[in-house]
PDB file of C-alpha atoms in Angstrom:
ATOM      1  CA  PRO A   9    -265.274-189.770  41.507  1.00 37.00           C
ATOM      2  CA  LEU A  10    -267.964-191.605  43.101  1.00 40.00           C
ATOM      3  CA  GLN A  11    -266.658-194.845  42.356  1.00 42.00           C
ATOM      4  CA  GLY A  12    -263.388-194.003  43.942  1.00 39.00           C
ATOM      5  CA  GLY A  13    -262.140-194.386  47.526  1.00 39.00           C
ATOM      6  CA  ASN A  14    -263.843-196.829  50.044  1.00 38.00           C
ATOM      7  CA  LEU A  15    -266.061-197.777  47.343  1.00 35.00           C
ATOM      8  CA  SER A  16    -263.387-199.778  45.470  1.00 38.00           C
ATOM      9  CA  SER A  17    -264.367-202.423  48.380  1.00 38.00           C
ATOM     10  CA  PRO A  18    -267.324-204.534  47.507  1.00 51.00           C
ATOM     11  CA  THR A  19    -268.231-204.066  51.272  1.00 75.00           C
ATOM     12  CA  SER A  20    -269.375-200.697  50.996  1.00 79.00           C
ATOM     13  CA  LEU A  21    -272.012-198.528  49.244  1.00 82.00           C
ATOM     14  CA  LEU A  22    -272.660-194.976  48.495  1.00 82.00           C
ATOM     15  CA  LEU A  23    -275.700-192.972  49.542  1.00 83.00           C
ATOM     16  CA  LEU A  24    -276.022-189.859  47.666  1.00 79.00           C
ATOM     17  CA  GLY A  25    -278.875-188.206  49.960  1.00 74.00           C
ATOM     18  CA  PHE A  26    -280.103-184.933  48.871  1.00 71.00           C
ATOM     19  CA  SER A  27    -277.982-182.798  46.546  1.00 64.00           C
ATOM     20  CA  GLY A  28    -277.549-178.918  47.318  1.00 61.00           C
ATOM     21  CA  ALA A  29    -274.831-176.845  48.941  1.00 58.00           C
ATOM     22  CA  TYR A  30    -273.486-176.736  52.587  1.00 61.00           C
ATOM     23  CA  LYS A  31    -276.182-174.081  53.668  1.00 65.00           C
ATOM     24  CA  ALA A  32    -278.879-176.154  52.431  1.00 68.00           C
ATOM     25  CA  GLN A  33    -277.204-179.316  54.097  1.00 73.00           C
ATOM     26  CA  VAL A  34    -277.101-177.268  57.373  1.00 76.00           C
ATOM     27  CA  THR A  35    -280.846-176.385  57.020  1.00 79.00           C
ATOM     28  CA  LEU A  36    -282.208-179.946  56.089  1.00 80.00           C
ATOM     29  CA  CYS A  37    -279.827-181.399  59.116  1.00 82.00           C
ATOM     30  CA  LEU A  38    -281.505-179.140  61.596  1.00 86.00           C
ATOM     31  CA  GLY A  39    -284.866-180.080  60.221  1.00 86.00           C
ATOM     32  CA  PHE A  40    -284.169-183.723  60.505  1.00 87.00           C
ATOM     33  CA  LEU A  41    -283.032-183.118  63.978  1.00 90.00           C
ATOM     34  CA  LEU A  42    -286.102-181.054  64.910  1.00 92.00           C
ATOM     35  CA  ILE A  43    -288.336-183.983  63.382  1.00 92.00           C
ATOM     36  CA  TYR A  44    -286.479-186.606  65.149  1.00 93.00           C
ATOM     37  CA  LEU A  45    -286.789-184.811  68.494  1.00 94.00           C
ATOM     38  CA  VAL A  46    -290.438-184.314  67.977  1.00 93.00           C
ATOM     39  CA  THR A  47    -290.732-187.925  67.294  1.00 93.00           C
ATOM     40  CA  LEU A  48    -288.952-189.140  70.609  1.00 94.00           C
ATOM     41  CA  LEU A  49    -290.727-186.766  72.859  1.00 93.00           C
ATOM     42  CA  GLY A  50    -294.060-186.979  71.498  1.00 91.00           C
ATOM     43  CA  ASN A  51    -294.277-190.962  71.338  1.00 93.00           C
ATOM     44  CA  MET A  52    -292.406-191.132  74.862  1.00 93.00           C
ATOM     45  CA  LEU A  53    -295.086-188.615  76.321  1.00 90.00           C
ATOM     46  CA  VAL A  54    -297.813-190.971  74.968  1.00 89.00           C
ATOM     47  CA  MET A  55    -296.202-194.114  76.528  1.00 91.00           C
ATOM     48  CA  THR A  56    -295.772-192.531  79.716  1.00 90.00           C
ATOM     49  CA  LEU A  57    -299.170-191.234  79.945  1.00 87.00           C
ATOM     50  CA  ILE A  58    -300.553-194.684  79.185  1.00 88.00           C
ATOM     51  CA  TRP A  59    -298.295-196.252  81.839  1.00 89.00           C
ATOM     52  CA  LEU A  60    -299.204-193.674  84.707  1.00 85.00           C
ATOM     53  CA  ASP A  61    -302.555-192.959  84.221  1.00 81.00           C
ATOM     54  CA  THR A  62    -305.134-195.905  85.000  1.00 81.00           C
ATOM     55  CA  ARG A  63    -307.952-194.521  83.227  1.00 82.00           C
ATOM     56  CA  LEU A  64    -305.875-195.367  79.830  1.00 82.00           C
ATOM     57  CA  HIS A  65    -305.228-199.018  80.886  1.00 87.00           C
ATOM     58  CA  SER A  66    -307.565-200.408  78.304  1.00 88.00           C
ATOM     59  CA  PRO A  67    -306.944-202.481  74.979  1.00 91.00           C
ATOM     60  CA  MET A  68    -307.102-199.497  72.999  1.00 89.00           C
ATOM     61  CA  TYR A  69    -304.394-197.722  74.825  1.00 89.00           C
ATOM     62  CA  TYR A  70    -302.403-200.975  75.037  1.00 93.00           C
ATOM     63  CA  PHE A  71    -302.085-200.907  71.308  1.00 94.00           C
ATOM     64  CA  LEU A  72    -301.201-197.423  71.307  1.00 91.00           C
ATOM     65  CA  GLY A  73    -298.363-197.756  73.571  1.00 92.00           C
ATOM     66  CA  HIS A  74    -296.814-200.390  71.370  1.00 94.00           C
ATOM     67  CA  LEU A  75    -297.597-198.174  68.428  1.00 94.00           C
ATOM     68  CA  SER A  76    -295.809-195.175  70.003  1.00 93.00           C
ATOM     69  CA  PHE A  77    -292.739-197.507  70.631  1.00 95.00           C
ATOM     70  CA  LEU A  78    -292.769-198.745  67.150  1.00 94.00           C
ATOM     71  CA  ASP A  79    -292.651-195.084  65.761  1.00 94.00           C
ATOM     72  CA  ILE A  80    -289.643-194.329  67.840  1.00 95.00           C
ATOM     73  CA  CYS A  81    -287.968-197.606  66.371  1.00 95.00           C
ATOM     74  CA  TYR A  82    -289.054-196.951  62.765  1.00 93.00           C
ATOM     75  CA  SER A  83    -287.598-193.384  62.757  1.00 93.00           C
ATOM     76  CA  SER A  84    -284.496-194.429  64.595  1.00 93.00           C
ATOM     77  CA  VAL A  85    -283.572-197.131  62.134  1.00 93.00           C
ATOM     78  CA  THR A  86    -282.944-194.067  59.422  1.00 90.00           C
ATOM     79  CA  LEU A  87    -282.688-190.578  60.847  1.00 90.00           C
ATOM     80  CA  PRO A  88    -279.622-191.148  62.914  1.00 90.00           C
ATOM     81  CA  LYS A  89    -278.032-192.201  59.701  1.00 88.00           C
ATOM     82  CA  ILE A  90    -279.276-189.334  57.724  1.00 86.00           C
ATOM     83  CA  LEU A  91    -278.297-186.936  60.329  1.00 86.00           C
ATOM     84  CA  LYS A  92    -274.821-188.333  60.345  1.00 83.00           C
ATOM     85  CA  ASP A  93    -274.626-188.075  56.555  1.00 80.00           C
ATOM     86  CA  SER A  94    -275.787-184.260  56.271  1.00 76.00           C
ATOM     87  CA  PHE A  95    -272.243-183.408  56.747  1.00 72.00           C
ATOM     88  CA  SER A  96    -270.369-186.091  55.524  1.00 72.00           C
ATOM     89  CA  PRO A  97    -268.770-185.399  52.128  1.00 70.00           C
ATOM     90  CA  GLN A  98    -268.494-189.495  51.525  1.00 74.00           C
ATOM     91  CA  LYS A  99    -271.995-190.702  52.616  1.00 79.00           C
ATOM     92  CA  THR A 100    -270.804-194.450  52.820  1.00 83.00           C
ATOM     93  CA  ILE A 101    -272.496-197.348  54.318  1.00 85.00           C
ATOM     94  CA  SER A 102    -271.038-200.961  54.777  1.00 87.00           C
ATOM     95  CA  PHE A 103    -273.075-203.639  52.686  1.00 86.00           C
ATOM     96  CA  VAL A 104    -273.860-205.323  56.076  1.00 88.00           C
ATOM     97  CA  GLY A 105    -275.109-202.292  57.472  1.00 90.00           C
ATOM     98  CA  CYS A 106    -277.401-201.652  54.569  1.00 89.00           C
ATOM     99  CA  ILE A 107    -278.835-204.936  54.726  1.00 91.00           C
ATOM    100  CA  THR A 108    -279.530-204.427  58.620  1.00 93.00           C
ATOM    101  CA  GLN A 109    -281.073-201.230  58.091  1.00 93.00           C
ATOM    102  CA  ILE A 110    -283.199-202.856  55.530  1.00 92.00           C
ATOM    103  CA  TYR A 111    -284.030-205.685  57.923  1.00 94.00           C
ATOM    104  CA  PHE A 112    -285.059-203.250  60.762  1.00 95.00           C
ATOM    105  CA  PHE A 113    -286.827-200.859  58.711  1.00 93.00           C
ATOM    106  CA  LEU A 114    -289.126-203.741  57.136  1.00 93.00           C
ATOM    107  CA  TRP A 115    -289.608-205.262  60.466  1.00 95.00           C
ATOM    108  CA  PHE A 116    -290.695-202.337  62.035  1.00 95.00           C
ATOM    109  CA  GLY A 117    -292.843-200.965  59.137  1.00 92.00           C
ATOM    110  CA  GLY A 118    -294.592-204.414  58.665  1.00 93.00           C
ATOM    111  CA  SER A 119    -295.085-204.640  62.603  1.00 95.00           C
ATOM    112  CA  GLU A 120    -297.025-201.295  62.542  1.00 94.00           C
ATOM    113  CA  CYS A 121    -299.236-202.340  59.585  1.00 94.00           C
ATOM    114  CA  VAL A 122    -300.496-205.342  61.527  1.00 95.00           C
ATOM    115  CA  LEU A 123    -300.472-203.298  64.672  1.00 95.00           C
ATOM    116  CA  LEU A 124    -302.976-200.725  63.162  1.00 94.00           C
ATOM    117  CA  ALA A 125    -305.307-203.749  61.703  1.00 95.00           C
ATOM    118  CA  ALA A 126    -305.574-205.115  65.326  1.00 95.00           C
ATOM    119  CA  MET A 127    -306.307-201.353  66.579  1.00 93.00           C
ATOM    120  CA  ALA A 128    -309.381-201.379  63.952  1.00 93.00           C
ATOM    121  CA  TYR A 129    -310.316-204.802  65.143  1.00 94.00           C
ATOM    122  CA  ASP A 130    -310.589-203.590  68.531  1.00 93.00           C
ATOM    123  CA  ARG A 131    -312.787-200.699  67.541  1.00 90.00           C
ATOM    124  CA  TYR A 132    -315.010-203.055  65.648  1.00 91.00           C
ATOM    125  CA  LEU A 133    -315.470-205.276  68.939  1.00 92.00           C
ATOM    126  CA  ALA A 134    -315.754-201.916  71.375  1.00 88.00           C
ATOM    127  CA  ILE A 135    -318.610-200.643  68.995  1.00 86.00           C
ATOM    128  CA  CYS A 136    -320.678-203.751  67.427  1.00 86.00           C
ATOM    129  CA  HIS A 137    -320.070-206.287  70.471  1.00 87.00           C
ATOM    130  CA  PRO A 138    -319.860-204.095  73.538  1.00 85.00           C
ATOM    131  CA  LEU A 139    -321.503-206.728  75.696  1.00 87.00           C
ATOM    132  CA  HIS A 140    -318.845-209.132  74.868  1.00 89.00           C
ATOM    133  CA  TYR A 141    -315.823-206.778  74.450  1.00 90.00           C
ATOM    134  CA  ALA A 142    -314.021-207.712  77.859  1.00 89.00           C
ATOM    135  CA  ALA A 143    -314.005-211.252  76.883  1.00 90.00           C
ATOM    136  CA  LEU A 144    -313.213-210.889  73.293  1.00 90.00           C
ATOM    137  CA  MET A 145    -310.693-208.427  73.982  1.00 92.00           C
ATOM    138  CA  SER A 146    -308.920-209.735  76.958  1.00 91.00           C
ATOM    139  CA  LYS A 147    -305.433-209.213  78.201  1.00 92.00           C
ATOM    140  CA  LYS A 148    -304.140-212.559  76.659  1.00 93.00           C
ATOM    141  CA  ILE A 149    -305.715-211.622  73.183  1.00 94.00           C
ATOM    142  CA  CYS A 150    -304.433-208.257  73.263  1.00 94.00           C
ATOM    143  CA  LEU A 151    -300.717-209.909  74.074  1.00 96.00           C
ATOM    144  CA  CYS A 152    -301.426-212.285  71.163  1.00 95.00           C
ATOM    145  CA  LEU A 153    -302.538-209.781  68.770  1.00 95.00           C
ATOM    146  CA  VAL A 154    -299.002-207.584  69.678  1.00 96.00           C
ATOM    147  CA  ALA A 155    -297.025-210.945  69.390  1.00 96.00           C
ATOM    148  CA  VAL A 156    -298.562-211.415  66.081  1.00 95.00           C
ATOM    149  CA  SER A 157    -297.746-207.974  64.603  1.00 95.00           C
ATOM    150  CA  TRP A 158    -294.072-208.103  65.917  1.00 96.00           C
ATOM    151  CA  LEU A 159    -293.372-211.931  64.847  1.00 95.00           C
ATOM    152  CA  SER A 160    -295.131-211.134  61.388  1.00 94.00           C
ATOM    153  CA  GLY A 161    -293.102-208.097  60.569  1.00 93.00           C
ATOM    154  CA  SER A 162    -289.809-209.976  61.787  1.00 94.00           C
ATOM    155  CA  PHE A 163    -290.596-212.922  59.672  1.00 93.00           C
ATOM    156  CA  SER A 164    -291.167-211.032  56.539  1.00 92.00           C
ATOM    157  CA  SER A 165    -288.302-208.855  56.975  1.00 93.00           C
ATOM    158  CA  LEU A 166    -285.843-211.613  57.489  1.00 93.00           C
ATOM    159  CA  ILE A 167    -286.594-213.534  54.361  1.00 92.00           C
ATOM    160  CA  GLN A 168    -286.359-210.248  52.115  1.00 90.00           C
ATOM    161  CA  ALA A 169    -283.192-209.328  53.986  1.00 90.00           C
ATOM    162  CA  LEU A 170    -281.599-212.732  53.258  1.00 89.00           C
ATOM    163  CA  LEU A 171    -282.458-212.836  49.763  1.00 87.00           C
ATOM    164  CA  THR A 172    -280.872-208.947  49.459  1.00 86.00           C
ATOM    165  CA  VAL A 173    -277.683-210.461  50.943  1.00 85.00           C
ATOM    166  CA  HIS A 174    -277.159-212.345  47.499  1.00 81.00           C
ATOM    167  CA  LEU A 175    -277.341-209.053  45.286  1.00 79.00           C
ATOM    168  CA  HIS A 176    -274.273-208.591  43.295  1.00 78.00           C
ATOM    169  CA  PHE A 177    -272.930-205.381  41.851  1.00 75.00           C
ATOM    170  CA  CYS A 178    -270.940-205.114  38.987  1.00 72.00           C
ATOM    171  CA  VAL A 179    -270.025-201.422  38.447  1.00 68.00           C
ATOM    172  CA  SER A 180    -272.093-198.991  40.405  1.00 66.00           C
ATOM    173  CA  LYS A 181    -272.224-198.912  44.130  1.00 78.00           C
ATOM    174  CA  VAL A 182    -274.013-195.606  44.123  1.00 81.00           C
ATOM    175  CA  ILE A 183    -277.466-195.620  45.655  1.00 81.00           C
ATOM    176  CA  ASN A 184    -279.489-192.350  44.933  1.00 80.00           C
ATOM    177  CA  HIS A 185    -281.487-192.524  48.249  1.00 83.00           C
ATOM    178  CA  LEU A 186    -281.373-191.266  51.674  1.00 84.00           C
ATOM    179  CA  PHE A 187    -281.264-194.768  53.165  1.00 88.00           C
ATOM    180  CA  CYS A 188    -280.992-198.265  51.911  1.00 88.00           C
ATOM    181  CA  GLU A 189    -284.414-199.890  50.620  1.00 87.00           C
ATOM    182  CA  ILE A 190    -284.667-202.748  48.439  1.00 85.00           C
ATOM    183  CA  PRO A 191    -285.967-200.890  45.566  1.00 82.00           C
ATOM    184  CA  PHE A 192    -283.106-198.982  45.099  1.00 83.00           C
ATOM    185  CA  LEU A 193    -280.787-201.418  45.631  1.00 84.00           C
ATOM    186  CA  LEU A 194    -282.366-203.114  42.829  1.00 81.00           C
ATOM    187  CA  ASP A 195    -281.572-200.284  40.696  1.00 79.00           C
ATOM    188  CA  VAL A 196    -278.017-200.748  40.908  1.00 79.00           C
ATOM    189  CA  SER A 197    -277.653-204.254  40.951  1.00 79.00           C
ATOM    190  CA  CYS A 198    -276.631-206.517  38.336  1.00 77.00           C
ATOM    191  CA  SER A 199    -277.920-209.827  39.947  1.00 69.00           C
ATOM    192  CA  THR A 200    -281.148-211.405  38.449  1.00 68.00           C
ATOM    193  CA  ASN A 201    -283.833-210.009  40.740  1.00 69.00           C
ATOM    194  CA  ALA A 202    -286.815-211.899  39.620  1.00 73.00           C
ATOM    195  CA  LEU A 203    -286.936-214.038  42.836  1.00 78.00           C
ATOM    196  CA  LEU A 204    -286.525-211.118  45.258  1.00 78.00           C
ATOM    197  CA  LYS A 205    -288.922-209.023  43.418  1.00 80.00           C
ATOM    198  CA  THR A 206    -291.668-211.597  43.672  1.00 84.00           C
ATOM    199  CA  VAL A 207    -291.048-212.643  47.172  1.00 85.00           C
ATOM    200  CA  SER A 208    -290.743-208.701  48.230  1.00 83.00           C
ATOM    201  CA  TYR A 209    -294.111-208.017  46.247  1.00 82.00           C
ATOM    202  CA  ALA A 210    -295.809-211.245  47.894  1.00 87.00           C
ATOM    203  CA  LEU A 211    -294.857-210.253  51.513  1.00 87.00           C
ATOM    204  CA  ALA A 212    -295.894-206.629  50.972  1.00 83.00           C
ATOM    205  CA  GLY A 213    -299.233-207.791  49.593  1.00 84.00           C
ATOM    206  CA  ILE A 214    -299.564-210.136  52.527  1.00 90.00           C
ATOM    207  CA  ILE A 215    -298.542-207.651  55.179  1.00 92.00           C
ATOM    208  CA  ALA A 216    -299.387-204.276  54.227  1.00 90.00           C
ATOM    209  CA  VAL A 217    -302.260-205.071  51.748  1.00 90.00           C
ATOM    210  CA  GLY A 218    -303.888-207.681  53.801  1.00 92.00           C
ATOM    211  CA  SER A 219    -303.477-205.256  56.949  1.00 93.00           C
ATOM    212  CA  PHE A 220    -305.463-202.677  55.073  1.00 93.00           C
ATOM    213  CA  LEU A 221    -308.106-204.594  53.985  1.00 94.00           C
ATOM    214  CA  LEU A 222    -308.612-206.122  57.566  1.00 94.00           C
ATOM    215  CA  THR A 223    -308.815-202.509  58.707  1.00 94.00           C
ATOM    216  CA  LEU A 224    -311.162-201.516  55.962  1.00 94.00           C
ATOM    217  CA  VAL A 225    -313.624-204.425  56.497  1.00 94.00           C
ATOM    218  CA  SER A 226    -313.489-203.384  60.260  1.00 93.00           C
ATOM    219  CA  TYR A 227    -314.517-199.844  59.699  1.00 90.00           C
ATOM    220  CA  ILE A 228    -317.316-201.026  57.073  1.00 91.00           C
ATOM    221  CA  HIS A 229    -318.670-203.020  59.709  1.00 89.00           C
ATOM    222  CA  ILE A 230    -318.473-200.010  62.191  1.00 87.00           C
ATOM    223  CA  LEU A 231    -320.231-197.805  59.508  1.00 85.00           C
ATOM    224  CA  TRP A 232    -322.744-200.232  59.130  1.00 85.00           C
ATOM    225  CA  ALA A 233    -323.367-200.635  62.734  1.00 81.00           C
ATOM    226  CA  VAL A 234    -323.884-196.721  63.010  1.00 79.00           C
ATOM    227  CA  LEU A 235    -326.149-196.422  60.195  1.00 78.00           C
ATOM    228  CA  GLN A 236    -328.348-199.203  60.379  1.00 77.00           C
ATOM    229  CA  LYS A 237    -328.312-199.683  64.404  1.00 68.00           C
ATOM    230  CA  GLY A 238    -327.865-196.260  65.287  1.00 64.00           C
ATOM    231  CA  VAL A 239    -324.813-197.480  67.464  1.00 60.00           C
ATOM    232  CA  GLY A 240    -323.156-194.603  69.305  1.00 59.00           C
ATOM    233  CA  GLY A 241    -323.469-191.918  66.430  1.00 59.00           C
ATOM    234  CA  PRO A 242    -321.011-188.829  67.067  1.00 63.00           C
ATOM    235  CA  LYS A 243    -319.253-190.516  70.045  1.00 65.00           C
ATOM    236  CA  VAL A 244    -318.400-193.489  67.847  1.00 66.00           C
ATOM    237  CA  PHE A 245    -316.706-191.459  65.187  1.00 69.00           C
ATOM    238  CA  ALA A 246    -314.949-189.393  67.816  1.00 67.00           C
ATOM    239  CA  THR A 247    -313.017-192.536  69.298  1.00 70.00           C
ATOM    240  CA  CYS A 248    -312.297-193.484  65.715  1.00 81.00           C
ATOM    241  CA  THR A 249    -311.024-190.276  64.059  1.00 83.00           C
ATOM    242  CA  SER A 250    -307.779-190.506  65.399  1.00 83.00           C
ATOM    243  CA  HIS A 251    -307.094-194.234  64.159  1.00 86.00           C
ATOM    244  CA  LEU A 252    -308.410-193.273  60.967  1.00 88.00           C
ATOM    245  CA  THR A 253    -306.390-190.570  60.341  1.00 87.00           C
ATOM    246  CA  VAL A 254    -303.095-192.260  61.360  1.00 88.00           C
ATOM    247  CA  VAL A 255    -304.021-195.149  59.083  1.00 90.00           C
ATOM    248  CA  ALA A 256    -304.594-192.752  56.146  1.00 89.00           C
ATOM    249  CA  LEU A 257    -301.375-191.080  56.698  1.00 88.00           C
ATOM    250  CA  PHE A 258    -299.344-194.410  56.933  1.00 88.00           C
ATOM    251  CA  PHE A 259    -300.798-196.409  54.134  1.00 89.00           C
ATOM    252  CA  GLY A 260    -301.401-193.293  51.969  1.00 87.00           C
ATOM    253  CA  THR A 261    -297.994-192.030  51.836  1.00 83.00           C
ATOM    254  CA  GLY A 262    -296.728-195.592  51.604  1.00 82.00           C
ATOM    255  CA  ALA A 263    -299.021-196.502  48.610  1.00 82.00           C
ATOM    256  CA  VAL A 264    -297.857-193.168  46.817  1.00 80.00           C
ATOM    257  CA  ALA A 265    -294.111-193.955  47.545  1.00 75.00           C
ATOM    258  CA  TYR A 266    -294.383-197.622  46.145  1.00 74.00           C
ATOM    259  CA  LEU A 267    -297.386-197.910  43.951  1.00 73.00           C
ATOM    260  CA  VAL A 268    -297.025-194.643  41.928  1.00 67.00           C
ATOM    261  CA  PRO A 269    -294.409-195.377  39.057  1.00 60.00           C
ATOM    262  CA  GLN A 270    -290.771-193.712  40.081  1.00 56.00           C
ATOM    263  CA  SER A 271    -289.961-190.704  37.908  1.00 50.00           C
ATOM    264  CA  HIS A 272    -286.379-191.207  36.642  1.00 47.00           C
ATOM    265  CA  SER A 273    -286.013-187.604  36.075  1.00 45.00           C
ATOM    266  CA  SER A 274    -286.856-186.514  39.519  1.00 62.00           C
ATOM    267  CA  LYS A 275    -285.187-188.617  42.213  1.00 67.00           C
ATOM    268  CA  GLU A 276    -285.760-185.704  44.451  1.00 70.00           C
ATOM    269  CA  VAL A 277    -289.400-186.220  44.581  1.00 74.00           C
ATOM    270  CA  ASP A 278    -288.803-190.024  45.463  1.00 73.00           C
ATOM    271  CA  LYS A 279    -286.757-188.912  48.292  1.00 78.00           C
ATOM    272  CA  ILE A 280    -289.006-186.586  49.733  1.00 79.00           C
ATOM    273  CA  LEU A 281    -291.901-189.388  49.444  1.00 79.00           C
ATOM    274  CA  ALA A 282    -289.555-191.655  51.137  1.00 80.00           C
ATOM    275  CA  LEU A 283    -289.303-188.971  53.953  1.00 82.00           C
ATOM    276  CA  LEU A 284    -293.099-188.831  54.364  1.00 83.00           C
ATOM    277  CA  TYR A 285    -293.699-192.469  55.160  1.00 82.00           C
ATOM    278  CA  ALA A 286    -290.275-193.225  57.056  1.00 86.00           C
ATOM    279  CA  ILE A 287    -289.715-189.934  58.995  1.00 88.00           C
ATOM    280  CA  VAL A 288    -292.853-187.416  59.224  1.00 88.00           C
ATOM    281  CA  THR A 289    -295.720-189.976  60.001  1.00 88.00           C
ATOM    282  CA  PRO A 290    -294.119-191.153  62.944  1.00 90.00           C
ATOM    283  CA  MET A 291    -293.782-187.617  64.297  1.00 91.00           C
ATOM    284  CA  LEU A 292    -297.466-186.818  63.447  1.00 89.00           C
ATOM    285  CA  ASN A 293    -298.978-189.930  65.147  1.00 87.00           C
ATOM    286  CA  PRO A 294    -298.807-188.928  68.812  1.00 86.00           C
ATOM    287  CA  ILE A 295    -299.783-185.322  67.579  1.00 86.00           C
ATOM    288  CA  ILE A 296    -302.781-186.675  66.069  1.00 85.00           C
ATOM    289  CA  TYR A 297    -303.547-188.730  69.177  1.00 79.00           C
ATOM    290  CA  SER A 298    -303.046-186.232  71.578  1.00 74.00           C
ATOM    291  CA  LEU A 299    -305.039-183.170  69.840  1.00 68.00           C
ATOM    292  CA  ARG A 300    -307.936-185.591  68.483  1.00 66.00           C
ATOM    293  CA  ASN A 301    -308.332-187.889  71.484  1.00 70.00           C
ATOM    294  CA  SER A 302    -310.436-186.498  74.325  1.00 70.00           C
ATOM    295  CA  GLU A 303    -309.033-189.148  76.817  1.00 73.00           C
ATOM    296  CA  VAL A 304    -305.422-188.456  75.869  1.00 75.00           C
ATOM    297  CA  ARG A 305    -306.063-184.598  76.329  1.00 72.00           C
ATOM    298  CA  GLY A 306    -307.482-185.253  79.641  1.00 75.00           C
ATOM    299  CA  ALA A 307    -304.696-187.593  80.654  1.00 75.00           C
ATOM    300  CA  ILE A 308    -302.308-184.692  80.006  1.00 73.00           C
ATOM    301  CA  ARG A 309    -304.105-182.281  81.904  1.00 77.00           C
ATOM    302  CA  ARG A 310    -304.292-184.466  84.934  1.00 78.00           C
ATOM    303  CA  ALA A 311    -300.581-184.843  84.471  1.00 71.00           C
ATOM    304  CA  LEU A 312    -299.985-181.466  84.558  1.00 71.00           C
ATOM    305  CA  ARG A 313    -302.224-180.777  87.356  1.00 75.00           C
ATOM    306  CA  ARG A 314    -300.653-183.336  89.574  1.00 72.00           C
ATOM    307  CA  ARG A 315    -297.144-181.857  88.551  1.00 66.00           C
ATOM    308  CA  TRP A 316    -298.518-178.307  89.441  1.00 66.00           C
ATOM    309  CA  SER A 317    -299.785-179.331  92.733  1.00 66.00           C
ATOM    310  CA  GLN A 318    -296.313-180.859  93.884  1.00 64.00           C
ATOM    311  CA  ILE A 319    -294.813-177.324  93.358  1.00 63.00           C
ATOM    312  CA  PRO A 320    -294.579-175.408  96.657  1.00 64.00           C
ATOM    313  CA  GLN A 321    -296.813-172.562  96.441  1.00 58.00           C
ATOM    314  CA  GLY A 322    -295.898-168.855  97.714  1.00 52.00           C
TER     315      GLY A 322
END
């Protein structure tokens, strides 16, 4: 039955999503909707605070504003389609739509990897080279780093999407996943996938592993400066804790999902892992920066005080 209907056309695919009864689908839909709303509102709040509060007009928060925008884009690639499919008996997606989803998902994910590395580099300069920080992290340098993050993610995803276009499907066009991803397309494709696998792993190594290593090197230098030179101390760790937590969530969930061998007997577990890095992490990022960053909390309090003072009293 899964091969019938619209799936007789080679231009469409079927996403199985989560199996379960109608009540379970309703519960999942409400949960996904809540996650999406929190993601949108939280990241928009961070972007608005950075824009309005002049105390947050620094390189660190310039990068954070772009990170919040990336998180909105990243979750918007998958969540609206998942919400639409929650009540649909046929969770179909066109092949062009599937390739488009892969392109934007890889673009925003790759750009976020590079941007997190740029934020770690910013913390390294601020802590280890404070006297030269203004010159080394000027507005022009910040703009260049953000441009590199967007362009590198776009270039990597474009190559992978163009290679994915040439996949062929002999019999099955059923993807046992929530959204389109290259590993799950390869599972049902009958094409020779050696080139796509090689290129995908190579680009993932350059973008994801390279960004993680740059982040790790930056924090090793920061830790060395704190331990050997006594720079900053608790104040240094306070400014880095939020970023370290976001890095651990983003790279940690991605590593578990992609590096741990997939269990063919438990595809539901693979889908839950995909939700962690694709949906949950963008929701948690603004919460982490709001709760663990004193300057963001201060900006929220100042914004609330200004809003309260504008309300007529008595």
